Amino acid sequence: MRSRSNSGVRLDGYARLVQRTILCHQNPVTGLLPASVDQKDAWVRDNVYSILAIWGLGLAYRKNADRDEDKAKAYELEQSVVKLMRGLLQCMLRQVEKVEKFKQSQSTKDALHAKYNTTTCGTVVGDNEWGHLQVDATSLYLLFLAQMTASGLRIIFTLDEVSFIQNLVFYIEAAYKVADYGMWERGDKTNQGIAELNASSVGMAKAALEAIDELDLFGACGGPRSVIHVLPDEVQQCQSILLSMLPRASTSKEIDAGLLSIISYPAFAIDDIDLVNVTKNEIITKLQGRYGCCRFLRDGYKTPREDPNRLHYDSAELQLFENIECEWPVFWTYLLIDGVFKEDKVQVEEYKEALEEILIREQNGIRLVPELYAVPAEKVDEEYKNPHTVDRVVKGKLPHMWGQSLYILGCLLSEGFLAPGEIDPLSRRLSTIGRPDVVVQVSILAESEKIKNILAKHNLDVEAISDVLPIRVQPGRILSHIYAKLGCNRNLNLSGRPYRHIGVLGTSKLYVIRNQTFSFTPQFIDQHQFYLALDNRMIVEMLRTDLAYLFSAWKMTGRPTVTFPITKTMLTEDGADIDSNILCTLRKLQDGYLCGARVKIGKLSEFLITSCYTNLSFMDPGPDGFLLDDYFSEGSFTPTTEVPESVSAHDSCYKNDVDTEDELMQYINHLLQSTTPVSKRLPPTSRNPGMHHMFETEHTTKDVFTMVAKATGLELPSSSMYLPMKVPVAHRKCLNLLEVPKVQKVKLDHRVDLSLPKDAHGDIDFASLVEQLKECITLQDQADILYILHVIKGPDWDTNIGGQSGATVRSLMNELYGKAGQNREWGLIRYISGLLRKRIEVLAEACTDLLSHQKQLTVGLPPEPRERIITTPLPPDELAELIYEASGQDISLAVLTQEIMVYLAMYVRTQPCLFAEMLRLRIGLIIQVMATELAYSLSCSGEEASENLMNLCPFDMKKLVHHILSGKEFGVEKSVRPIDSTGISPAISIHEVGHTGATKTERTGINKLKSEMRQQCSNPSSPTASSSPAGFFGATLNWDERQGQWLRRRRLDGAINRVPMGFYEKVWKLLQKCHGLSIDGFVLPSSTTREMTPQEIKFAVHVESVLNRVPQPEYRQLLVETILVLTMLAELDVHTVGGVICVDHIVHMANEYFLQDQKSLGAGDSILEMDTATRICNLFYDSAPSGNYGTMTYLTKAVASYVQDFLPNTGCFLQ
């Protein structure tokens, strides 16, 4: 018998260590591991980490086998791993109904449990008795299921189990918007059961999704049906959220050592090496001690000052835990393994030696990794004074199996028994390696032969959709329906993937379904998506955005392929040519570059070899020969879909003429025909020149609403509710977005006579009213009549117009919506969208994008309670209802709010730098400022500005939002439509005025506006209690080219809540030297610093909540400037600067100093006009911060006077 080699002997030593510290605790029936000898429950996360040492040791034995016994040992260890992984699978399978519910609800009460009974796999605590929702634990299981399967282990046995794993993918794929309790099971660090978005959960989910995508769970023995599918857009969402969060860990934790698991082994979730290094350095700098790393700052777990009789902490007591947080050796094991993967020998030796010094050695030489080291109770005060000097004592589990496992794995790696690639067969470690530039392939298709011929005249050789067969082209929404079939399983009552829109990454692949190749058009082209796709310039903008996004985000094998159809809506009004914006974009695509992205135009058939493919094998026929028959049945597996009200006009080009036996094509045609086209029953507008408007000139749209409200017993605010209308002469007065409504009840005796037809009893004659639809000379009149019918008779009331039955009010409104869309009447489109209570399909996704980037939202006009705050993702219908409620009865404001939310989400994805130092986006206030900007640019009244805003096309609306966010100057062009035009909207367009000067068109347009259209308003709108100052650029202020610029800037920054860099950290330091800050009657107490650390998002949100109580954005910004001056006091060597500092008083003191100086210089009262709402001089608002007469000069003087008793006697600060 040959002797053992040295490596064999050392492996045997690790085998004994594993047996005595981990395997001896494994349950022989379930394979699960208890947390410790005292804690018998099995935690999912701890079990997965604890088994890694056994997995690694098995791989090492197989690699370094000296004899057959070593191979046998390797097999035994591997089967122990399989036993545990299948034990966890059994635990989760028993809660399959929770997986099904959570896909829709994403509620904490529907989460898989975090721990189970070790002997039975059953639950041990109730749904509400533990912080069960821990996305990182489920993700960690899936990540190592993928890694272990790739290494050769067989863990999944049946197709039912494959379906369950596929549904676990759905369970974690929304991690980027799911607030959970994190890897420490506490959520918010106060441990009060408050879930929050955790970077560690998002990162682990991203890694798991990437690892398991296209993986065959049966390994080498599997087939297409055992492959897992992941949508790339969900992965990219996680990526973008991580980039926006790190190095912060969550709202309440500015840094967390648990992030080591996602920036390095095992997740390797971050692609940006610089961000990896920044996060790692933050952890080492702020959390590392002599015995390991703290979990996070002010962590009270097992500290001497923690009250063991209660789980939660009081907010004020968190400061007691500062500098005495327990230190965990497990984090050094992460850093040890990280050093091996980075091939950093210095780091490996550093942490290996550090671990050797803190391990606990038993008499038999076994080295144990303790859970944590704590400060002895009698030495707490000493540690407070001199952090990291007191010798600590072992507490908690011994051994800590999680840490013990990673320590053994790190030793195996560092000693060469394992190579990094062996425990990372899916190559996660290569995530930070750069990839070659992506070439985005674009295939332009013509909807019809007519369009194909038009394009040929412009030297654009394209194919028609019918020409690309056997490749089948379908709308993107069809792919959403197909993916709703993924993961369906009758045996487990699993319904598959929830119906969601597929992003551009998903639609840029080619799909093989039942041996047929499919290409799907991007979702933004689909005109089911609200009215945005009706604007060709908006389509171009979204195409440009998507191409740039593909160029930066694409990571899959093969090139992305965008199928871009040219439809009849992209033609000019006469249908004889291609819209100039579309044509210009097509020519730019031919150049090979667009928005910095490399593009290549070609035919779909030319891209078959180079494209990225996905085989949707779940659509293959089942054992009975059918898979899709349940779609046509009344079973419970029909996907939940959002059925649009009308079918796009170009859907017919996607119809498939196929044999009746082709079930797949029947299914797709069924989806295309799932809605009925709107019949043409609405009469055309009258062309008779003798006709008059249905409602008299002096009647506003508000009168229509008031009359309807009275008829239905509703109470409406007497505020002006903007509805867009522009008719000849002075038809109806426009409503003013710049005036904030005062809610009052409509008086019952208020009678509005709209000259409506009456019957013999004096009531409204609805039959005659329906007949008047034929006499309307504008679409707006028809809309008002239909609104009256909609509210009083209901949307399903049959009008019997023209003697036709089935012409319901809703169907006529939908037809009117289509007519307005054809005429590009954007104001009317928004009006009708509000009447129909339409909802943008991607509204919930847009809201989630913004929230996931740590931005809170408010909807409705300020202040609270009318302004509603959104802090967590909401279901689509609930979110839409909230927006309509916050908008009161102003339906156009509700529709515009949805539109702005979508634009903000587009920018937060593509230009996150625009949102720097913003925490709360107040959409109602942004809309108000947009109207103010138009009023300023056109020197028009608030009513006209509101009208112009509502009549902007989506492209210009999006551009205006960009100017508001960026603060860039812009110009406005206003043109008049031809007399014979059917349009009623004024043509307003937005143009950027760059530093290099405006274009010729912009110069002529802007100069003409400035010289001819600018006029002083004779009756400027007076500010209300919550309106902006200066009467919104009224006649009393003679603004020239430079006047108004600083007022405008303050108004913009205040509206979008932008603050200076490092503002919140400075406020935190200031609060430590006073008792609080009083802002507009609300106090920000200094006690908040006892709970929150300077860089917590939670603290910043708390400061914002106080500042946002100020309704005037420019006054809010002056308060911010004042606080910034006050923060200079925190840098002075003074112990305190007084009690509660009244910031408003300081602002008014500065204003008085300003007025005194101006009056001494001879300024008259007309120049020094005061804002009635805030009693601040309008000229002070419009003063630059710097200079002898700048705001900072007066604010500094006021601050020095206010706190002079606490300042040093040198007087330097006052100077």
Short mmCIF file of N, CA and C in Angstrom, two decimals, residues 251 847 849-859 864 868-872 901 904 915 918-923 926 1056-1057 1097-1098 1100-1105 1108:
data_model
loop_
_atom_site.label_atom_id
_atom_site.label_comp_id
_atom_site.label_asym_id
_atom_site.label_seq_id
_atom_site.Cartn_x
_atom_site.Cartn_y
_atom_site.Cartn_z
N THR A 251 -31.30 52.34 2.97
CA THR A 251 -31.72 53.66 3.41
C THR A 251 -31.17 53.99 4.79
N CYS A 847 -42.49 54.35 -12.07
CA CYS A 847 -42.47 54.70 -10.66
C CYS A 847 -41.44 53.87 -9.91
N ASP A 849 -38.75 52.45 -11.13
CA ASP A 849 -37.40 52.88 -11.52
C ASP A 849 -36.94 54.04 -10.67
N LEU A 850 -37.81 55.01 -10.50
CA LEU A 850 -37.44 56.20 -9.72
C LEU A 850 -37.23 55.87 -8.25
N LEU A 851 -38.13 55.08 -7.69
CA LEU A 851 -38.01 54.71 -6.28
C LEU A 851 -36.77 53.87 -6.04
N SER A 852 -36.48 52.98 -6.98
CA SER A 852 -35.33 52.10 -6.81
C SER A 852 -34.01 52.86 -6.89
N HIS A 853 -34.02 54.02 -7.52
CA HIS A 853 -32.83 54.86 -7.55
C HIS A 853 -32.80 55.81 -6.35
N GLN A 854 -33.49 55.42 -5.28
CA GLN A 854 -33.52 56.19 -4.04
C GLN A 854 -34.12 57.58 -4.22
N LYS A 855 -35.13 57.68 -5.08
CA LYS A 855 -35.85 58.93 -5.24
C LYS A 855 -37.28 58.74 -4.77
N GLN A 856 -37.72 59.57 -3.86
CA GLN A 856 -39.12 59.54 -3.48
C GLN A 856 -39.91 60.42 -4.45
N LEU A 857 -41.20 60.17 -4.55
CA LEU A 857 -42.05 60.90 -5.48
C LEU A 857 -43.21 61.54 -4.74
N THR A 858 -43.65 62.68 -5.23
CA THR A 858 -44.93 63.22 -4.79
C THR A 858 -45.75 63.55 -6.02
N VAL A 859 -47.05 63.38 -5.92
CA VAL A 859 -47.97 63.71 -7.00
C VAL A 859 -49.02 64.66 -6.45
N GLU A 864 -48.84 69.46 1.31
CA GLU A 864 -49.60 68.34 1.84
C GLU A 864 -50.84 68.89 2.55
N ARG A 868 -49.43 64.08 -2.46
CA ARG A 868 -49.32 62.72 -1.92
C ARG A 868 -47.92 62.17 -2.17
N ILE A 869 -47.34 61.55 -1.14
CA ILE A 869 -45.98 61.04 -1.21
C ILE A 869 -46.01 59.56 -1.55
N ILE A 870 -45.14 59.14 -2.46
CA ILE A 870 -45.00 57.74 -2.84
C ILE A 870 -43.59 57.29 -2.44
N THR A 871 -43.51 56.33 -1.53
CA THR A 871 -42.21 55.86 -1.05
C THR A 871 -41.94 54.41 -1.38
N THR A 872 -42.98 53.66 -1.77
CA THR A 872 -42.79 52.25 -2.11
C THR A 872 -43.51 51.95 -3.42
N MET A 901 -43.91 61.36 -15.11
CA MET A 901 -43.28 60.28 -14.35
C MET A 901 -42.52 59.35 -15.29
N LEU A 904 -39.31 61.15 -16.42
CA LEU A 904 -38.31 61.15 -15.35
C LEU A 904 -37.64 59.79 -15.24
N PHE A 915 -29.98 63.78 -11.69
CA PHE A 915 -30.70 63.68 -10.42
C PHE A 915 -29.76 63.75 -9.22
N MET A 918 -30.66 65.06 -5.47
CA MET A 918 -32.12 65.15 -5.37
C MET A 918 -32.62 63.89 -4.68
N LEU A 919 -33.52 64.06 -3.76
CA LEU A 919 -34.08 62.90 -3.07
C LEU A 919 -35.57 62.75 -3.30
N ARG A 920 -36.27 63.86 -3.43
CA ARG A 920 -37.72 63.78 -3.62
C ARG A 920 -38.10 64.58 -4.85
N LEU A 921 -38.76 63.92 -5.78
CA LEU A 921 -39.19 64.55 -7.03
C LEU A 921 -40.67 64.91 -6.89
N ARG A 922 -40.95 66.18 -6.85
CA ARG A 922 -42.32 66.67 -6.65
C ARG A 922 -42.92 66.98 -8.03
N ILE A 923 -43.64 66.02 -8.55
CA ILE A 923 -44.07 66.12 -9.94
C ILE A 923 -45.06 67.26 -10.12
N ILE A 926 -43.07 70.35 -10.30
CA ILE A 926 -42.34 70.40 -11.58
C ILE A 926 -43.26 70.87 -12.70
N ILE A 1056 -37.21 71.08 -7.97
CA ILE A 1056 -36.71 69.72 -8.11
C ILE A 1056 -35.91 69.28 -6.89
N ASN A 1057 -35.94 70.13 -5.83
CA ASN A 1057 -35.31 69.76 -4.54
C ASN A 1057 -33.82 69.51 -4.67
N ILE A 1097 -29.25 57.76 3.83
CA ILE A 1097 -30.34 58.31 3.01
C ILE A 1097 -31.53 58.64 3.91
N LYS A 1098 -31.71 57.84 4.93
CA LYS A 1098 -32.83 58.05 5.85
C LYS A 1098 -32.76 59.44 6.48
N ALA A 1100 -31.19 62.09 5.17
CA ALA A 1100 -31.43 63.07 4.11
C ALA A 1100 -32.92 63.20 3.81
N VAL A 1101 -33.63 62.08 3.79
CA VAL A 1101 -35.08 62.11 3.55
C VAL A 1101 -35.78 62.85 4.67
N HIS A 1102 -35.30 62.67 5.90
CA HIS A 1102 -35.90 63.36 7.05
C HIS A 1102 -35.74 64.87 6.92
N VAL A 1103 -34.56 65.32 6.49
CA VAL A 1103 -34.34 66.76 6.28
C VAL A 1103 -35.26 67.25 5.16
N GLU A 1104 -35.36 66.48 4.08
CA GLU A 1104 -36.21 66.86 2.95
C GLU A 1104 -37.67 67.00 3.37
N SER A 1105 -38.13 66.09 4.22
CA SER A 1105 -39.54 66.13 4.63
C SER A 1105 -39.89 67.43 5.33
N ASN A 1108 -39.67 70.32 2.50
CA ASN A 1108 -40.75 70.24 1.51
C ASN A 1108 -42.08 70.74 2.04
#
